[in-house]
Structures are given as C-alpha cells and as structure tokens.
Short mmCIF file of C-alpha atoms and ligand atoms in Angstrom, two decimals:
data_model
loop_
_atom_site.label_atom_id
_atom_site.label_comp_id
_atom_site.label_asym_id
_atom_site.label_seq_id
_atom_site.Cartn_x
_atom_site.Cartn_y
_atom_site.Cartn_z
CA MET A 1 134.85 105.23 118.63
CA LYS A 2 131.14 103.96 118.84
CA ASP A 3 130.54 101.06 121.08
CA LEU A 4 130.96 97.75 119.34
CA GLN A 5 129.06 95.98 121.54
CA SER A 6 125.91 98.22 121.85
CA ILE A 7 126.02 98.40 118.01
CA LYS A 8 125.56 94.53 117.93
CA GLN A 9 122.77 94.83 120.40
CA ARG A 10 121.12 97.44 118.70
CA PHE A 11 121.13 95.55 114.97
CA GLY A 12 120.89 91.94 116.56
CA ILE A 13 124.52 90.97 115.51
CA ILE A 14 125.79 87.99 117.08
CA GLY A 15 129.27 87.09 117.22
CA ASN A 16 132.87 88.35 118.09
CA TYR A 17 135.14 87.22 115.04
CA SER A 18 137.85 89.51 114.21
CA GLY A 19 136.73 89.80 110.46
CA LEU A 20 132.85 90.39 111.41
CA ASN A 21 133.81 93.30 114.03
CA ARG A 22 136.19 94.76 111.40
CA ALA A 23 133.63 94.79 108.89
CA ILE A 24 131.15 96.74 111.66
CA ASP A 25 134.00 99.02 112.24
CA ILE A 26 134.44 99.72 108.69
CA ALA A 27 130.51 100.51 108.45
CA VAL A 28 130.60 102.98 111.40
CA GLN A 29 133.83 104.66 110.15
CA VAL A 30 132.27 105.25 106.75
CA ALA A 31 128.75 106.09 107.70
CA PRO A 32 129.22 109.95 108.19
CA THR A 33 130.59 110.35 104.62
CA ASP A 34 128.96 110.22 101.48
CA LEU A 35 131.06 107.28 99.98
CA SER A 36 129.53 104.33 97.97
CA VAL A 37 129.90 101.16 99.77
CA LEU A 38 129.77 97.79 97.96
CA ILE A 39 129.27 94.86 100.53
CA THR A 40 130.38 91.60 99.37
CA GLY A 41 130.05 88.10 100.80
CA GLU A 42 128.40 84.75 100.29
CA SER A 43 125.03 84.28 100.29
CA GLY A 44 123.25 84.28 104.02
CA THR A 45 126.45 86.01 105.61
CA GLY A 46 124.33 88.81 107.05
CA LYS A 47 125.06 91.45 104.59
CA GLU A 48 121.54 93.15 104.93
CA VAL A 49 122.08 94.59 108.31
CA PHE A 50 125.18 96.87 106.97
CA PRO A 51 123.64 99.31 104.84
CA GLN A 52 121.21 99.84 107.77
CA ILE A 53 123.80 100.36 110.21
CA ILE A 54 125.39 102.86 107.72
CA HIS A 55 122.28 104.86 107.05
CA GLN A 56 121.42 105.21 110.63
CA PHE A 57 125.02 106.52 111.62
CA SER A 58 124.80 108.88 108.94
CA ALA A 59 123.68 112.43 108.92
CA ARG A 60 120.92 111.16 106.26
CA LYS A 61 119.28 109.04 109.10
CA HIS A 62 116.02 111.08 109.26
CA GLY A 63 115.68 110.83 105.44
CA GLN A 64 114.42 107.98 103.42
CA TYR A 65 115.83 104.30 103.49
CA ILE A 66 115.09 102.18 100.43
CA ALA A 67 116.42 98.66 99.61
CA VAL A 68 115.91 97.46 96.13
CA ASN A 69 116.44 93.81 95.42
CA CYS A 70 117.86 94.29 91.95
CA GLY A 71 117.58 90.50 91.06
CA ALA A 72 113.58 90.68 91.86
CA ILE A 73 112.54 93.29 89.60
CA PRO A 74 111.76 92.49 86.09
CA GLU A 75 114.01 93.95 83.37
CA GLY A 76 111.50 95.74 81.78
CA THR A 77 110.27 97.91 84.70
CA ILE A 78 113.66 98.45 86.42
CA ASP A 79 114.42 101.56 84.82
CA SER A 80 111.15 103.18 85.69
CA GLU A 81 111.25 101.98 89.72
CA LEU A 82 114.64 103.42 90.01
CA PHE A 83 114.33 106.74 88.18
CA GLY A 84 110.67 107.13 87.31
CA HIS A 85 108.81 107.68 84.43
CA GLU A 86 106.44 109.83 82.47
CA LYS A 87 103.03 109.50 81.75
CA GLY A 88 102.50 107.85 78.55
CA SER A 89 106.05 106.70 78.07
CA PHE A 90 105.01 102.93 77.64
CA THR A 91 101.60 101.06 78.13
CA GLY A 92 100.72 101.19 81.50
CA ALA A 93 102.41 104.59 82.26
CA THR A 94 99.08 106.07 82.99
CA GLU A 95 100.47 108.57 85.69
CA ASN A 96 103.90 110.21 86.13
CA ARG A 97 105.83 108.46 88.69
CA LYS A 98 108.81 109.05 90.87
CA GLY A 99 111.39 106.44 91.02
CA TYR A 100 113.35 105.45 94.28
CA PHE A 101 116.39 107.95 93.37
CA GLU A 102 113.84 110.78 93.54
CA VAL A 103 112.21 109.36 96.62
CA ALA A 104 115.11 108.92 98.49
CA ASP A 105 116.49 112.31 97.97
CA GLY A 106 118.44 113.24 101.00
CA GLY A 107 118.43 109.53 102.05
CA THR A 108 119.85 106.07 101.15
CA ILE A 109 119.38 103.57 98.64
CA PHE A 110 120.40 99.88 99.25
CA LEU A 111 120.93 97.79 96.04
CA ASP A 112 121.05 94.44 96.71
CA GLU A 113 122.05 91.72 94.38
CA VAL A 114 123.76 94.75 92.28
CA ALA A 115 125.20 92.30 89.70
CA GLU A 116 121.68 91.45 88.19
CA LEU A 117 121.27 94.87 86.96
CA PRO A 118 120.79 95.22 83.26
CA LEU A 119 123.54 96.94 81.43
CA SER A 120 121.24 99.86 80.08
CA THR A 121 120.29 100.53 84.00
CA GLN A 122 123.68 100.45 84.84
CA VAL A 123 124.50 103.35 82.57
CA ARG A 124 121.98 105.36 84.20
CA LEU A 125 123.38 104.28 87.87
CA LEU A 126 126.80 105.48 86.77
CA ARG A 127 125.37 108.99 85.80
CA VAL A 128 123.78 109.25 89.01
CA LEU A 129 126.45 108.30 90.80
CA GLU A 130 128.80 110.48 89.28
CA THR A 131 126.60 113.75 88.74
CA GLY A 132 123.64 113.13 90.96
CA GLU A 133 121.56 113.56 87.52
CA PHE A 134 119.13 111.20 86.08
CA ILE A 135 116.14 111.07 83.70
CA ARG A 136 112.88 109.61 84.04
CA VAL A 137 111.78 107.00 81.72
CA GLY A 138 110.38 108.94 78.73
CA SER A 139 111.29 112.20 79.39
CA SER A 140 114.17 114.35 78.41
CA LYS A 141 114.42 116.57 81.66
CA VAL A 142 117.44 116.24 83.85
CA HIS A 143 116.64 115.76 87.50
CA LYS A 144 119.12 116.05 90.46
CA THR A 145 119.06 114.12 93.25
CA ASN A 146 121.60 113.72 96.42
CA VAL A 147 121.14 110.07 97.44
CA ARG A 148 123.96 107.76 99.20
CA VAL A 149 124.17 104.64 97.33
CA ILE A 150 125.26 101.15 99.17
CA ALA A 151 125.22 98.11 97.11
CA ALA A 152 125.67 94.63 98.07
CA SER A 153 126.66 91.30 95.78
CA ASN A 154 128.01 87.72 96.53
CA THR A 155 131.00 86.80 94.44
CA ASP A 156 129.35 86.81 91.24
CA VAL A 157 130.03 90.78 90.51
CA VAL A 158 133.56 89.64 89.43
CA MET A 159 132.56 86.94 87.09
CA ALA A 160 129.65 89.44 85.75
CA ILE A 161 132.53 91.81 84.96
CA GLU A 162 134.55 89.20 83.19
CA ARG A 163 131.51 88.13 81.06
CA ASP A 164 131.08 91.81 80.07
CA LYS A 165 127.62 91.70 81.95
CA PHE A 166 128.77 94.17 84.35
CA ARG A 167 130.71 97.47 83.76
CA GLU A 168 134.02 97.81 85.17
CA ASP A 169 133.95 101.56 85.98
CA LEU A 170 130.58 101.18 87.68
CA PHE A 171 132.12 98.34 89.88
CA TYR A 172 135.00 100.78 90.84
CA ARG A 173 132.61 103.59 91.54
CA LEU A 174 130.42 101.23 93.85
CA ASN A 175 133.37 99.90 95.22
CA THR A 176 134.84 102.89 96.70
CA VAL A 177 134.82 101.39 100.21
CA PRO A 178 134.53 97.57 100.02
CA ILE A 179 133.05 95.70 103.15
CA LYS A 180 133.87 92.16 103.10
CA ILE A 181 131.65 89.82 105.31
CA PRO A 182 133.36 86.83 106.29
CA ALA A 183 132.08 83.08 105.70
CA LEU A 184 130.50 81.65 108.63
CA ASN A 185 133.04 78.67 108.61
CA GLU A 186 135.65 81.30 109.15
CA ARG A 187 134.06 82.45 112.18
CA GLY A 188 135.07 79.72 114.78
CA ASP A 189 133.36 80.09 118.19
CA ASP A 190 130.52 82.51 116.65
CA ILE A 191 129.08 79.29 115.20
CA PHE A 192 128.15 78.12 118.43
CA LEU A 193 127.48 81.49 119.90
CA LEU A 194 124.94 82.01 116.79
CA PHE A 195 123.46 78.55 117.13
CA ARG A 196 122.50 79.09 120.96
CA LYS A 197 120.94 82.34 120.20
CA PHE A 198 118.57 81.00 117.44
CA ALA A 199 117.97 77.73 119.70
CA VAL A 200 116.90 80.32 122.48
CA ASP A 201 114.71 82.42 119.88
CA PHE A 202 113.22 79.53 118.44
CA ALA A 203 112.50 78.11 122.02
CA GLU A 204 110.63 81.08 122.71
CA LYS A 205 108.87 81.33 119.79
CA TYR A 206 107.43 77.66 119.59
CA ARG A 207 107.13 77.79 123.56
CA MET A 208 109.22 74.93 124.13
CA PRO A 209 112.79 74.14 125.98
CA ALA A 210 115.34 75.18 123.81
CA ILE A 211 117.51 72.36 122.26
CA ARG A 212 121.22 71.84 123.00
CA LEU A 213 124.12 69.99 121.71
CA SER A 214 125.81 66.83 122.93
CA ASN A 215 129.98 67.85 122.88
CA GLU A 216 130.40 65.45 119.89
CA ALA A 217 127.57 67.19 118.06
CA LYS A 218 128.84 70.65 118.97
CA ASN A 219 132.16 69.70 117.53
CA ILE A 220 130.25 68.72 114.13
CA LEU A 221 128.60 71.88 114.25
CA MET A 222 131.95 73.74 114.73
CA ASN A 223 133.57 72.06 111.53
CA TYR A 224 130.70 71.81 109.32
CA SER A 225 131.32 74.00 106.01
CA TRP A 226 128.03 75.90 106.29
CA PRO A 227 127.75 76.67 102.21
CA GLY A 228 124.43 78.71 103.42
CA ASN A 229 126.23 80.47 106.08
CA VAL A 230 124.21 82.13 108.93
CA ARG A 231 120.77 81.60 107.07
CA GLN A 232 121.63 77.99 106.90
CA LEU A 233 122.55 77.59 110.31
CA LYS A 234 119.23 79.36 111.35
CA ASN A 235 116.97 77.38 109.25
CA ILE A 236 118.71 74.25 110.49
CA THR A 237 118.22 75.30 114.16
CA GLU A 238 114.53 75.96 113.57
CA GLN A 239 113.98 72.67 111.86
CA ILE A 240 115.65 70.79 114.75
CA SER A 241 113.78 72.96 117.22
CA ILE A 242 110.47 72.12 115.63
CA ILE A 243 110.88 68.56 114.33
CA GLU A 244 112.85 66.88 117.00
CA SER A 245 110.99 66.00 120.57
CA GLU A 246 114.33 64.80 122.32
CA ARG A 247 115.94 68.27 123.17
CA GLU A 248 119.51 67.06 123.51
CA ILE A 249 120.71 66.70 119.86
CA ASN A 250 123.24 63.84 119.17
CA VAL A 251 125.65 63.41 116.49
CA GLU A 252 123.41 61.37 114.41
CA THR A 253 120.52 63.56 114.50
CA LEU A 254 122.73 66.50 113.51
CA ARG A 255 123.96 64.95 110.91
CA ALA A 256 120.63 64.49 109.27
CA TYR A 257 120.18 68.02 109.06
CA LEU A 258 123.49 68.80 107.31
CA PRO A 259 123.45 68.18 103.62
CA ASP A 260 126.93 66.96 102.22
CA TYR A 261 128.17 66.23 105.61
CA THR A 262 131.46 64.22 104.87
CA GLY A 263 132.41 63.49 108.25
CA VAL A 264 136.15 63.62 107.26
CA LYS A 265 136.67 67.45 107.73
CA LEU A 266 139.75 68.30 109.38
CA PRO A 267 139.09 70.17 112.58
CA ALA A 268 141.07 73.44 111.04
CA ILE A 269 138.27 76.27 110.95
CA ILE A 270 140.32 79.21 109.98
CA LYS A 271 141.03 78.95 106.23
CA LYS A 272 144.03 80.45 105.02
CA GLU A 273 143.69 83.16 102.53
CA ASP A 274 144.85 81.59 99.09
CA GLU A 275 142.63 78.54 100.12
CA LYS A 276 139.98 81.05 100.04
CA SER A 277 140.45 82.56 96.86
CA PHE A 278 141.16 79.10 95.18
CA SER A 279 137.51 77.96 96.37
CA SER A 280 135.96 81.21 94.94
CA GLU A 281 137.91 80.97 91.69
CA ARG A 282 136.47 77.16 91.53
CA GLU A 283 133.36 78.47 92.04
CA ILE A 284 133.46 80.92 89.09
CA LEU A 285 134.73 78.05 87.12
CA TYR A 286 131.75 75.85 87.90
CA LYS A 287 129.19 78.62 87.16
CA ILE A 288 131.06 79.02 83.90
CA LEU A 289 130.73 75.59 82.99
CA PHE A 290 127.06 75.26 83.82
CA ASP A 291 126.24 78.31 81.59
CA MET A 292 128.33 76.61 79.03
CA LYS A 293 126.30 73.58 79.61
CA GLY A 294 123.10 75.54 78.95
CA ASP A 295 124.46 77.14 75.96
CA MET A 296 125.42 73.79 74.53
CA ASN A 297 121.94 72.08 75.50
CA ASP A 298 120.12 75.13 73.60
CA LEU A 299 122.27 74.69 70.73
CA LYS A 300 121.60 70.74 70.28
CA LYS A 301 118.02 71.56 70.78
CA LEU A 302 118.23 74.23 67.73
CA VAL A 303 120.15 71.39 65.77
CA PHE A 304 117.45 68.84 66.25
CA ASP A 305 114.84 71.33 65.91
CA LEU A 306 116.09 71.92 62.53
CA ILE A 307 116.66 68.55 61.73
CA GLN A 308 113.10 67.85 62.25
CA ARG A 309 111.81 70.31 60.65
CA GLY A 310 114.04 69.17 57.60
CA GLU A 311 115.91 72.12 57.48
CA ILE A 312 119.13 70.05 57.65
CA ASP A 313 119.61 67.15 55.99
CA ILE A 314 121.53 64.35 58.04
CA ASN A 315 122.20 61.21 56.70
CA PHE A 316 122.52 58.47 59.31
CA HIS A 317 125.02 56.37 58.13
CA GLU A 318 127.44 54.60 60.59
CA ASP A 319 129.44 57.60 61.81
CA ASN A 320 126.65 59.80 62.70
CA SER A 321 124.72 57.36 64.68
CA GLY A 322 127.66 56.97 66.92
CA VAL A 323 128.10 60.67 67.40
CA ILE A 324 124.13 60.80 68.16
CA LYS A 325 124.33 57.88 70.52
CA ASN A 326 127.17 59.69 72.48
CA LEU A 327 125.00 62.66 72.51
CA PHE A 328 122.37 60.91 73.98
CA ARG A 329 124.36 59.35 76.68
CA GLU A 330 125.67 62.83 77.56
CA ALA A 331 122.41 64.42 78.09
CA ARG A 332 121.55 61.50 80.30
CA ASN A 333 124.48 61.96 82.68
CA GLU A 334 124.39 65.53 82.53
CA LYS A 335 120.79 65.31 83.90
CA LYS A 336 121.96 63.15 87.03
CA VAL A 337 124.88 65.76 87.73
CA ALA A 338 122.52 68.83 87.67
CA SER A 339 118.76 69.02 87.52
CA VAL A 340 118.90 71.71 84.49
CA SER A 341 116.16 70.67 82.42
CA ASP A 342 115.78 70.74 78.85
CA ASN A 343 114.00 69.14 76.06
CA THR A 344 117.06 67.87 74.33
CA ALA A 345 116.69 64.02 75.02
CA SER A 346 113.08 64.31 74.00
CA ASP A 347 114.11 65.74 70.54
CA PHE A 348 116.49 63.02 70.20
CA SER A 349 114.00 60.33 70.63
CA THR A 350 111.44 61.64 68.48
CA LEU A 351 113.87 61.80 66.03
CA HIS A 352 112.86 59.77 62.91
CA GLY A 353 112.28 56.95 65.02
CA ARG A 354 115.59 55.42 64.41
CA THR A 355 116.19 51.77 65.51
CA ASP A 356 119.87 52.00 65.72
CA ILE A 357 119.38 54.21 68.65
CA GLN A 358 118.64 51.68 71.39
CA ASP A 359 118.05 53.81 74.55
CA THR A 360 115.29 56.36 73.25
CA GLU A 361 112.86 55.26 75.57
CA GLU A 362 114.56 55.61 78.72
CA VAL A 363 115.94 59.23 77.98
CA PHE A 364 112.72 59.86 76.74
CA GLU A 365 111.27 59.36 80.11
CA GLU A 366 113.65 60.63 82.37
CA SER A 367 113.58 63.94 80.51
CA LEU A 368 109.82 64.24 81.21
CA SER A 369 109.97 63.20 84.80
CA LEU A 370 112.76 65.64 85.44
CA ALA A 371 110.69 68.57 83.91
CA GLY A 372 107.67 67.39 85.92
CA LYS A 373 109.93 67.24 89.01
CA GLU A 374 111.01 70.95 88.44
CA VAL A 375 107.38 72.00 88.18
CA GLU A 376 106.59 70.01 91.53
CA MET A 377 109.49 71.69 93.30
CA ILE A 378 108.65 74.97 92.20
CA LYS A 379 104.88 74.65 93.19
CA LYS A 380 106.02 73.20 96.53
CA ALA A 381 108.32 76.21 97.18
CA LEU A 382 105.85 78.63 96.17
CA GLU A 383 103.19 77.07 98.35
CA LYS A 384 105.61 76.95 101.18
CA TYR A 385 105.95 80.44 101.08
CA ASN A 386 102.50 81.41 100.17
CA GLY A 387 103.54 82.47 96.59
CA LYS A 388 106.47 84.66 98.07
CA ARG A 389 108.79 84.32 95.06
CA LYS A 390 111.81 85.86 96.80
CA LEU A 391 111.74 83.44 99.57
CA ALA A 392 110.76 80.24 97.05
CA ALA A 393 113.80 81.36 94.89
CA ARG A 394 116.17 81.14 97.64
CA GLU A 395 114.91 77.81 98.90
CA LEU A 396 115.37 76.57 95.36
CA GLY A 397 118.76 77.88 94.91
CA ILE A 398 117.87 79.93 91.84
CA SER A 399 117.48 83.69 91.39
CA GLU A 400 114.26 85.23 91.47
CA ARG A 401 114.45 86.21 87.90
CA THR A 402 115.45 82.56 86.81
CA LEU A 403 112.03 81.56 88.89
CA TYR A 404 109.82 83.84 87.22
CA ARG A 405 111.00 82.98 83.95
CA LYS A 406 110.16 79.31 84.82
CA ILE A 407 106.76 80.14 86.12
CA LYS A 408 106.15 81.53 82.97
CA GLU A 409 107.79 78.72 80.90
CA TYR A 410 105.59 75.94 82.77
CA GLU A 411 102.71 78.42 82.90
CA ILE A 412 102.55 77.62 86.50
CA GLU A 413 99.35 79.01 88.42
CA MET A 414 99.39 80.61 91.55
N1 ATP B 1 125.66 87.90 112.71
C1 ATP B 1 124.60 87.67 113.01
N2 ATP B 1 123.94 87.66 113.89
C2 ATP B 1 122.57 87.28 113.86
N3 ATP B 1 121.81 86.95 112.82
C3 ATP B 1 122.40 86.74 111.62
C4 ATP B 1 124.05 87.10 111.52
N4 ATP B 1 124.33 87.12 110.40
C5 ATP B 1 123.21 86.82 109.70
N5 ATP B 1 121.84 86.72 110.49
C6 ATP B 1 120.57 86.22 109.99
O1 ATP B 1 120.99 85.13 108.91
C7 ATP B 1 119.89 85.45 107.94
C8 ATP B 1 120.80 85.59 106.52
O2 ATP B 1 121.34 87.18 106.50
P1 ATP B 1 121.00 88.06 105.40
O3 ATP B 1 119.65 87.97 104.74
O4 ATP B 1 121.54 89.54 105.75
O5 ATP B 1 121.98 87.29 104.27
P2 ATP B 1 122.69 88.03 103.00
O6 ATP B 1 124.07 88.04 103.11
O7 ATP B 1 121.90 89.29 102.39
O8 ATP B 1 122.51 87.00 101.98
P3 ATP B 1 121.85 87.02 100.40
O9 ATP B 1 123.39 87.19 99.80
O10 ATP B 1 121.60 85.52 100.06
O11 ATP B 1 120.75 87.84 100.23
C9 ATP B 1 119.03 86.57 108.44
O12 ATP B 1 117.84 86.06 108.92
C10 ATP B 1 119.93 87.53 109.25
O13 ATP B 1 119.15 87.94 110.34
MG1 MG B 2 120.56 89.61 100.80
#
C-alpha cells in the first residue's frame, strides 16, 4: 500500500481521523481501475482533492484531467461544453468544437456538483459511461472516447432523485465506488490540527506571528458544529489572523467569529450513525419545505396578478378579507425566517387599496427593502471576489446558477 503520510503531504491534506484515512485509502485502491467514483460529503469537507489523487495514481496520469463544475455552466451550453458541437448547430456556433469528453480521451473528467446536471445532459452522460459513445450537439455522428469519470456532490443528489431531477440509473452508474468524506465536526483532534496549519500558513502569507488559542477557546473550537466544515474553519482562521491584533485568541474573541454558536453543545464530538442520518434527513425536509414555500409564493403572486388584471373576480366580503389578512401576516413572517425575496406582499398592498387591510404599508416597505438588501448583498459579494461568481455564490450560500438568475433578474451590472 502507498504510504498514507506521503500522500497527505503531497496533496496538502491535514488530519488523521480514521474516516479521512479510509477515504484516501479507497481513492488510492480504486485509482488504477477505470471504475466510476462518486464522492459525497457536506460542503467544504475537502472533496476536490480526491479526484486528483485518483487521477495521479492511475495509468491515466499523463492524460488530461478536466474538472467541470456542473452547477456553474448555464443549461443552454452544458451539452456543447461536455460533448462538443458542430458548426451552425445553434446561433454562435461558428466553428466545430470539441467537448471535454473528446478532449479528455485517455484521461479523467471530474464532474463537480453533478446533481446540478439537467436531465437531458444526464441521458448523454449515461450513454458515454455505458458505451463510451457520444454525439456532438447538432451532429448525428457517433464518436468514441475513453474517459474515467469521477463525480462529486453534497447530499442533494439523493434529494434530486426523489424529486425526479436526477436519474436513478445514472446515480448507480456513477456510484460504482462511493467515497464519503466525513464532516469536520466528526474529526475530533483534526479540527485543532487544521486550525494550527491554517494559522501558520496565514501568518506566513501576511507576515505576522501566528494566532494561538487559549485553552478555553480551543475547547470551543473543538466542540463547534462547523456547518461550513474545513472551508469555514479556514475562512475564520484567516479572518482572525488579519483582524485581531492580539495574537492569543480568547473565548470571547473566537465566539464572535462563530455564527450560531449556542454555547451549550455537549463535549461529545463524535456523532452516532443514526444521528447523522437523522440530521441529513432533516436537512432534506428543510430543503423540500423551502422549495414548497417558493412554489406557494409563486402561486400567490400569480393569483394576485390575475386579480389585479381583473381576470378573477373576487368579492371582498368579510370572509375573504380575513383570509387575505392571514396571507399578509404569513408573507411577512416568512420574510423574517428566510430572506427569500418575492413581490407577493407588494402585490397585496397595491390591491384595490382596501381600507380593511390595515398593515398594507408596512408589508409593502418591508418587501421593497428586502429586495434591495438582496441586490446589495449580491453586489457586495461580487465586488469582494472581483466578479468571480463561483466565489460570490459560495459566500452568499446560493448556487452559481441561482446567482446568475438573480443577476439577470435584478439587472445587476458588473
Ligand atoms: N483535510 C484538509 N486539509 C487541508 N485543507 C483542507 C482539507 N480539507 C479541505 N481543505 C481545504 O478546505 C477548502 C474547502 O475544500 P473543497 O473546496 O475541496 O471543499 P468541497 O468539499 O469541494 O466543498 P463544496 O461541496 O462546497 O464544493 C479548500 O481550501 C481545501 O483546500
Ligand atoms: Mg467543491
């Protein structure tokens, strides 16, 4: 077996947690084969290095390695990016173009955020996985390629299958060898190892002494839930390194950098299996609820648009006004829970100028300022990352495609 320590060194992986070691071990074992690998793990757990390990330890290492962020490519062009197109197949296709699957012949393709692939692309992907065959967009000629596919996703691929957004057969095909990257809060002492490494790295980068933690602060670091995993730990270490002039970091200082710190977490760091699956199930339920809420808001908007345009005749007798008032309250409360912006409330308010709806003004203003806030946040994030959408989206906690849509929707200039 290859020496684990030297692999970690070579790829800059910090940590000794058994689950992490196991993931590296599987990557090395599976590397010489051509099996598809699906890497799963929460956001920020360090998935991106694994396909590189697999490629480097395979016979394909002298071939191309292409990493594709499936969530970042607009739906309209993704087939052409992956499989190429023929001249004239769509407006703007002025030349024949090879896709990644053609370019990476003999090499490896890493499909990051694979759950974001549109269904039509999934069909093409399944075919190339099963037969090595693909067709360029706008062509009927079948090409052959020999590509190793490695995919990655956070837990949402399971949810996508349940919602018929991801093909189950493709999932099984990709998931021939699963590699699960453990969440940071499972990794015990690794949390501190990572902190120290990052502290030293940033000290070097910014030419200042490395930050240290008081014993109490260390305790908190070890027991925090780390929803953003290693990425969050790295970001926080960088922020503290830059902002704090005192190099010994105490509890109060550290807490200020940890969002949602409750201070009552039990010292047990290692979760039991069933707890974990419960939390991911809960996550899925939350997501479904949020989606449903979005659908509801769309429906409300539609109904009120129809009323406004006089296409539905509603008489506001006693009963109806009660319902409408409730909807108001709901819309307003929802906005406090999540900053999903919509125009529902303002549509309510402009409705017939009813006097029996008292809280109209308030709702109207709140909705406007929320949309404004969102634009402001998006602009700030884009500015911070010099217009790099991937990084901005990550900071905002939305997918790149959603960001793209919002930029268009709000006509944000960049
Ligand atoms: N074990 C580790 N040792 C050192 N650095 C790590 C480790 N794991 C992750 N990192 C660093 O944490 C950051 C996040 O990792 P990465 O981008 O691979 O996350 P990810 O799992 O792909 O997340 P996402 O699903 O959001 O894309 C990177 O800067 C990476 O270098
Ligand atoms: Mg990633």
